[in-house]
Amino acid sequence: MEERLKEQFDSILDDERLKKQIDFIVEIDKEKNINRQTHLSGHGRAENDAEHAWHMAIMAYLLKEYSNEPIDVAKVMLMCLIHDVVEIDAGDTYAYDKEGLKTQKEREEKAKERIYSLLPEDQKKVLTDLFDEFEAYETAESKFAHSLDNFQPLLLNNSNEGGDWKAHGVNSEIVYTRQSKTALGSEKLFKVTDAIIQDNIKKGNLPL
């Protein structure tokens, strides 16, 4: 938070816990400035991380019945909302960027420590544990959240006639390699994913 704002809050608040929470709240506003490679539906502008997270959280609630396993949907929604906060420091790593993916974990671990350390210790632990759970890809909630993380940009790409795939020279084999993991969280959503990919292959939006 800017020094001027810190001084304003210091003069108003004497609650250290609340100060830390407000610092974190203001810090994560920066997520709105992190643009993704995915564009908004109907050939819109580049989507930002905060919009992606919001979209996923709504999808988690609406599509919860399609999870392969019973889930705590509130937990999934929070997981969706916080999973990309680290990109404030680490930046967005495109799903098909081989070089960027090599350093992604290291960059995000450093960002996780700095950003979540703004919070009171108990809340830092809750959110970092949730982030780590998402990354580990082992629980029903994390698998379903990852399915949504795959499915959301696929829907936008489909609405844009494969514009982002074309821009990055992505073919159907590469897309299938990533999207095959969708089935780990939701076989139903993977069936829809498969239909969308096949349709885009037929339309020429995705080369074989």
PDB file of C-alpha atoms in Angstrom, residues 67-185:
ATOM      1  CA  SER A  67     -17.903 -32.727 -10.173  1.00  0.00           C
ATOM      2  CA  ASN A  68     -16.837 -36.371 -10.241  1.00  0.00           C
ATOM      3  CA  GLU A  69     -16.876 -36.414  -6.437  1.00  0.00           C
ATOM      4  CA  PRO A  70     -18.805 -34.604  -3.707  1.00  0.00           C
ATOM      5  CA  ILE A  71     -17.189 -31.234  -3.001  1.00  0.00           C
ATOM      6  CA  ASP A  72     -17.299 -28.341  -0.566  1.00  0.00           C
ATOM      7  CA  VAL A  73     -18.379 -25.760  -3.131  1.00  0.00           C
ATOM      8  CA  ALA A  74     -17.547 -22.783  -0.898  1.00  0.00           C
ATOM      9  CA  LYS A  75     -14.007 -24.093  -0.636  1.00  0.00           C
ATOM     10  CA  VAL A  76     -13.799 -24.480  -4.422  1.00  0.00           C
ATOM     11  CA  MET A  77     -15.109 -20.941  -4.931  1.00  0.00           C
ATOM     12  CA  LEU A  78     -12.496 -19.486  -2.575  1.00  0.00           C
ATOM     13  CA  MET A  79      -9.816 -21.597  -4.244  1.00  0.00           C
ATOM     14  CA  CYS A  80     -10.846 -20.162  -7.597  1.00  0.00           C
ATOM     15  CA  LEU A  81     -10.757 -16.612  -6.252  1.00  0.00           C
ATOM     16  CA  ILE A  82      -7.261 -16.828  -4.746  1.00  0.00           C
ATOM     17  CA  HIS A  83      -5.388 -19.195  -7.085  1.00  0.00           C
ATOM     18  CA  ASP A  84      -3.959 -16.476  -9.334  1.00  0.00           C
ATOM     19  CA  VAL A  85      -3.255 -13.771  -6.734  1.00  0.00           C
ATOM     20  CA  VAL A  86       0.416 -14.797  -6.959  1.00  0.00           C
ATOM     21  CA  GLU A  87       0.487 -13.509 -10.530  1.00  0.00           C
ATOM     22  CA  ILE A  88       0.587  -9.960  -9.151  1.00  0.00           C
ATOM     23  CA  ASP A  89       4.320 -10.636  -8.755  1.00  0.00           C
ATOM     24  CA  ALA A  90       4.849 -13.714 -10.924  1.00  0.00           C
ATOM     25  CA  GLY A  91       2.915 -12.540 -13.964  1.00  0.00           C
ATOM     26  CA  ASP A  92       0.564 -14.630 -16.075  1.00  0.00           C
ATOM     27  CA  THR A  93       2.160 -17.757 -17.523  1.00  0.00           C
ATOM     28  CA  TYR A  94       0.398 -18.817 -20.717  1.00  0.00           C
ATOM     29  CA  ALA A  95      -0.761 -22.419 -20.533  1.00  0.00           C
ATOM     30  CA  TYR A  96       1.191 -23.351 -23.679  1.00  0.00           C
ATOM     31  CA  ASP A  97       4.377 -21.353 -22.977  1.00  0.00           C
ATOM     32  CA  LYS A  98       7.007 -24.074 -22.498  1.00  0.00           C
ATOM     33  CA  GLU A  99       9.767 -21.722 -21.384  1.00  0.00           C
ATOM     34  CA  GLY A 100       7.553 -19.784 -18.990  1.00  0.00           C
ATOM     35  CA  LEU A 101       6.274 -22.978 -17.413  1.00  0.00           C
ATOM     36  CA  LYS A 102       9.836 -23.971 -16.444  1.00  0.00           C
ATOM     37  CA  THR A 103      10.111 -21.095 -13.961  1.00  0.00           C
ATOM     38  CA  GLN A 104       6.447 -20.713 -13.036  1.00  0.00           C
ATOM     39  CA  LYS A 105       6.551 -22.620  -9.749  1.00  0.00           C
ATOM     40  CA  GLU A 106       9.614 -20.769  -8.437  1.00  0.00           C
ATOM     41  CA  ARG A 107       8.150 -17.365  -9.320  1.00  0.00           C
ATOM     42  CA  GLU A 108       4.792 -18.185  -7.788  1.00  0.00           C
ATOM     43  CA  GLU A 109       6.265 -19.563  -4.559  1.00  0.00           C
ATOM     44  CA  LYS A 110       8.133 -16.296  -3.963  1.00  0.00           C
ATOM     45  CA  ALA A 111       5.005 -14.308  -4.740  1.00  0.00           C
ATOM     46  CA  LYS A 112       2.894 -16.468  -2.431  1.00  0.00           C
ATOM     47  CA  GLU A 113       5.171 -15.773   0.504  1.00  0.00           C
ATOM     48  CA  ARG A 114       5.299 -12.017  -0.019  1.00  0.00           C
ATOM     49  CA  ILE A 115       1.645 -11.383  -0.773  1.00  0.00           C
ATOM     50  CA  TYR A 116       0.002 -13.695   1.748  1.00  0.00           C
ATOM     51  CA  SER A 117       2.433 -12.547   4.447  1.00  0.00           C
ATOM     52  CA  LEU A 118       0.574  -9.232   4.414  1.00  0.00           C
ATOM     53  CA  LEU A 119      -2.248 -11.003   6.247  1.00  0.00           C
ATOM     54  CA  PRO A 120      -2.541 -11.972   9.917  1.00  0.00           C
ATOM     55  CA  GLU A 121      -0.777 -15.295  10.426  1.00  0.00           C
ATOM     56  CA  ASP A 122      -3.941 -17.397  10.764  1.00  0.00           C
ATOM     57  CA  GLN A 123      -5.428 -16.085   7.514  1.00  0.00           C
ATOM     58  CA  LYS A 124      -2.085 -16.384   5.740  1.00  0.00           C
ATOM     59  CA  LYS A 125      -2.031 -20.075   6.680  1.00  0.00           C
ATOM     60  CA  VAL A 126      -5.589 -20.691   5.473  1.00  0.00           C
ATOM     61  CA  LEU A 127      -5.022 -19.093   2.084  1.00  0.00           C
ATOM     62  CA  THR A 128      -1.535 -20.475   1.460  1.00  0.00           C
ATOM     63  CA  ASP A 129      -2.763 -23.948   2.414  1.00  0.00           C
ATOM     64  CA  LEU A 130      -5.629 -23.508  -0.028  1.00  0.00           C
ATOM     65  CA  PHE A 131      -3.254 -22.349  -2.766  1.00  0.00           C
ATOM     66  CA  ASP A 132      -0.982 -25.334  -2.096  1.00  0.00           C
ATOM     67  CA  GLU A 133      -3.965 -27.673  -2.189  1.00  0.00           C
ATOM     68  CA  PHE A 134      -4.957 -26.268  -5.580  1.00  0.00           C
ATOM     69  CA  GLU A 135      -1.421 -26.736  -6.894  1.00  0.00           C
ATOM     70  CA  ALA A 136      -1.119 -30.299  -5.543  1.00  0.00           C
ATOM     71  CA  TYR A 137      -4.105 -31.445  -7.632  1.00  0.00           C
ATOM     72  CA  GLU A 138      -5.021 -34.251  -5.212  1.00  0.00           C
ATOM     73  CA  THR A 139      -8.325 -33.424  -3.510  1.00  0.00           C
ATOM     74  CA  ALA A 140     -11.776 -33.464  -5.099  1.00  0.00           C
ATOM     75  CA  GLU A 141     -11.979 -29.688  -4.675  1.00  0.00           C
ATOM     76  CA  SER A 142      -8.647 -29.001  -6.356  1.00  0.00           C
ATOM     77  CA  LYS A 143      -9.405 -31.337  -9.249  1.00  0.00           C
ATOM     78  CA  PHE A 144     -12.742 -29.649  -9.885  1.00  0.00           C
ATOM     79  CA  ALA A 145     -11.164 -26.186  -9.590  1.00  0.00           C
ATOM     80  CA  HIS A 146      -8.566 -27.184 -12.178  1.00  0.00           C
ATOM     81  CA  SER A 147     -11.334 -28.429 -14.453  1.00  0.00           C
ATOM     82  CA  LEU A 148     -12.889 -24.981 -14.287  1.00  0.00           C
ATOM     83  CA  ASP A 149      -9.494 -23.355 -14.828  1.00  0.00           C
ATOM     84  CA  ASN A 150      -9.285 -25.302 -18.090  1.00  0.00           C
ATOM     85  CA  PHE A 151     -12.915 -24.995 -19.104  1.00  0.00           C
ATOM     86  CA  GLN A 152     -13.320 -21.232 -18.639  1.00  0.00           C
ATOM     87  CA  PRO A 153     -10.704 -20.117 -21.202  1.00  0.00           C
ATOM     88  CA  LEU A 154     -11.861 -22.873 -23.564  1.00  0.00           C
ATOM     89  CA  LEU A 155     -15.352 -21.359 -23.582  1.00  0.00           C
ATOM     90  CA  LEU A 156     -13.946 -17.900 -24.303  1.00  0.00           C
ATOM     91  CA  ASN A 157     -11.695 -19.233 -27.045  1.00  0.00           C
ATOM     92  CA  ASN A 158     -14.629 -20.995 -28.619  1.00  0.00           C
ATOM     93  CA  SER A 159     -16.643 -17.761 -28.588  1.00  0.00           C
ATOM     94  CA  ASN A 160     -13.725 -16.029 -30.339  1.00  0.00           C
ATOM     95  CA  GLU A 161     -13.462 -18.621 -33.122  1.00  0.00           C
ATOM     96  CA  GLY A 162     -10.199 -19.896 -31.688  1.00  0.00           C
ATOM     97  CA  GLY A 163      -8.530 -16.501 -31.907  1.00  0.00           C
ATOM     98  CA  ASP A 164      -6.108 -17.051 -29.042  1.00  0.00           C
ATOM     99  CA  TRP A 165      -5.141 -20.517 -30.274  1.00  0.00           C
ATOM    100  CA  LYS A 166      -4.455 -19.065 -33.711  1.00  0.00           C
ATOM    101  CA  ALA A 167      -2.422 -16.184 -32.298  1.00  0.00           C
ATOM    102  CA  HIS A 168      -0.107 -18.627 -30.501  1.00  0.00           C
ATOM    103  CA  GLY A 169       0.028 -21.301 -33.189  1.00  0.00           C
ATOM    104  CA  VAL A 170      -1.549 -23.903 -30.928  1.00  0.00           C
ATOM    105  CA  ASN A 171      -2.750 -27.197 -32.413  1.00  0.00           C
ATOM    106  CA  SER A 172      -5.373 -29.662 -31.228  1.00  0.00           C
ATOM    107  CA  GLU A 173      -2.833 -32.134 -29.831  1.00  0.00           C
ATOM    108  CA  ILE A 174      -1.424 -29.502 -27.479  1.00  0.00           C
ATOM    109  CA  VAL A 175      -4.903 -28.413 -26.399  1.00  0.00           C
ATOM    110  CA  TYR A 176      -5.959 -32.009 -25.745  1.00  0.00           C
ATOM    111  CA  THR A 177      -2.829 -32.628 -23.651  1.00  0.00           C
ATOM    112  CA  ARG A 178      -3.849 -29.843 -21.273  1.00  0.00           C
ATOM    113  CA  GLN A 179      -7.582 -30.386 -21.423  1.00  0.00           C
ATOM    114  CA  SER A 180      -7.384 -34.141 -20.786  1.00  0.00           C
ATOM    115  CA  LYS A 181      -6.862 -33.291 -17.095  1.00  0.00           C
ATOM    116  CA  THR A 182     -10.330 -31.729 -17.028  1.00  0.00           C
ATOM    117  CA  ALA A 183     -11.720 -35.251 -16.792  1.00  0.00           C
ATOM    118  CA  LEU A 184      -9.992 -35.741 -13.421  1.00  0.00           C
ATOM    119  CA  GLY A 185     -12.406 -33.234 -11.896  1.00  0.00           C
TER     120      GLY A 185
END
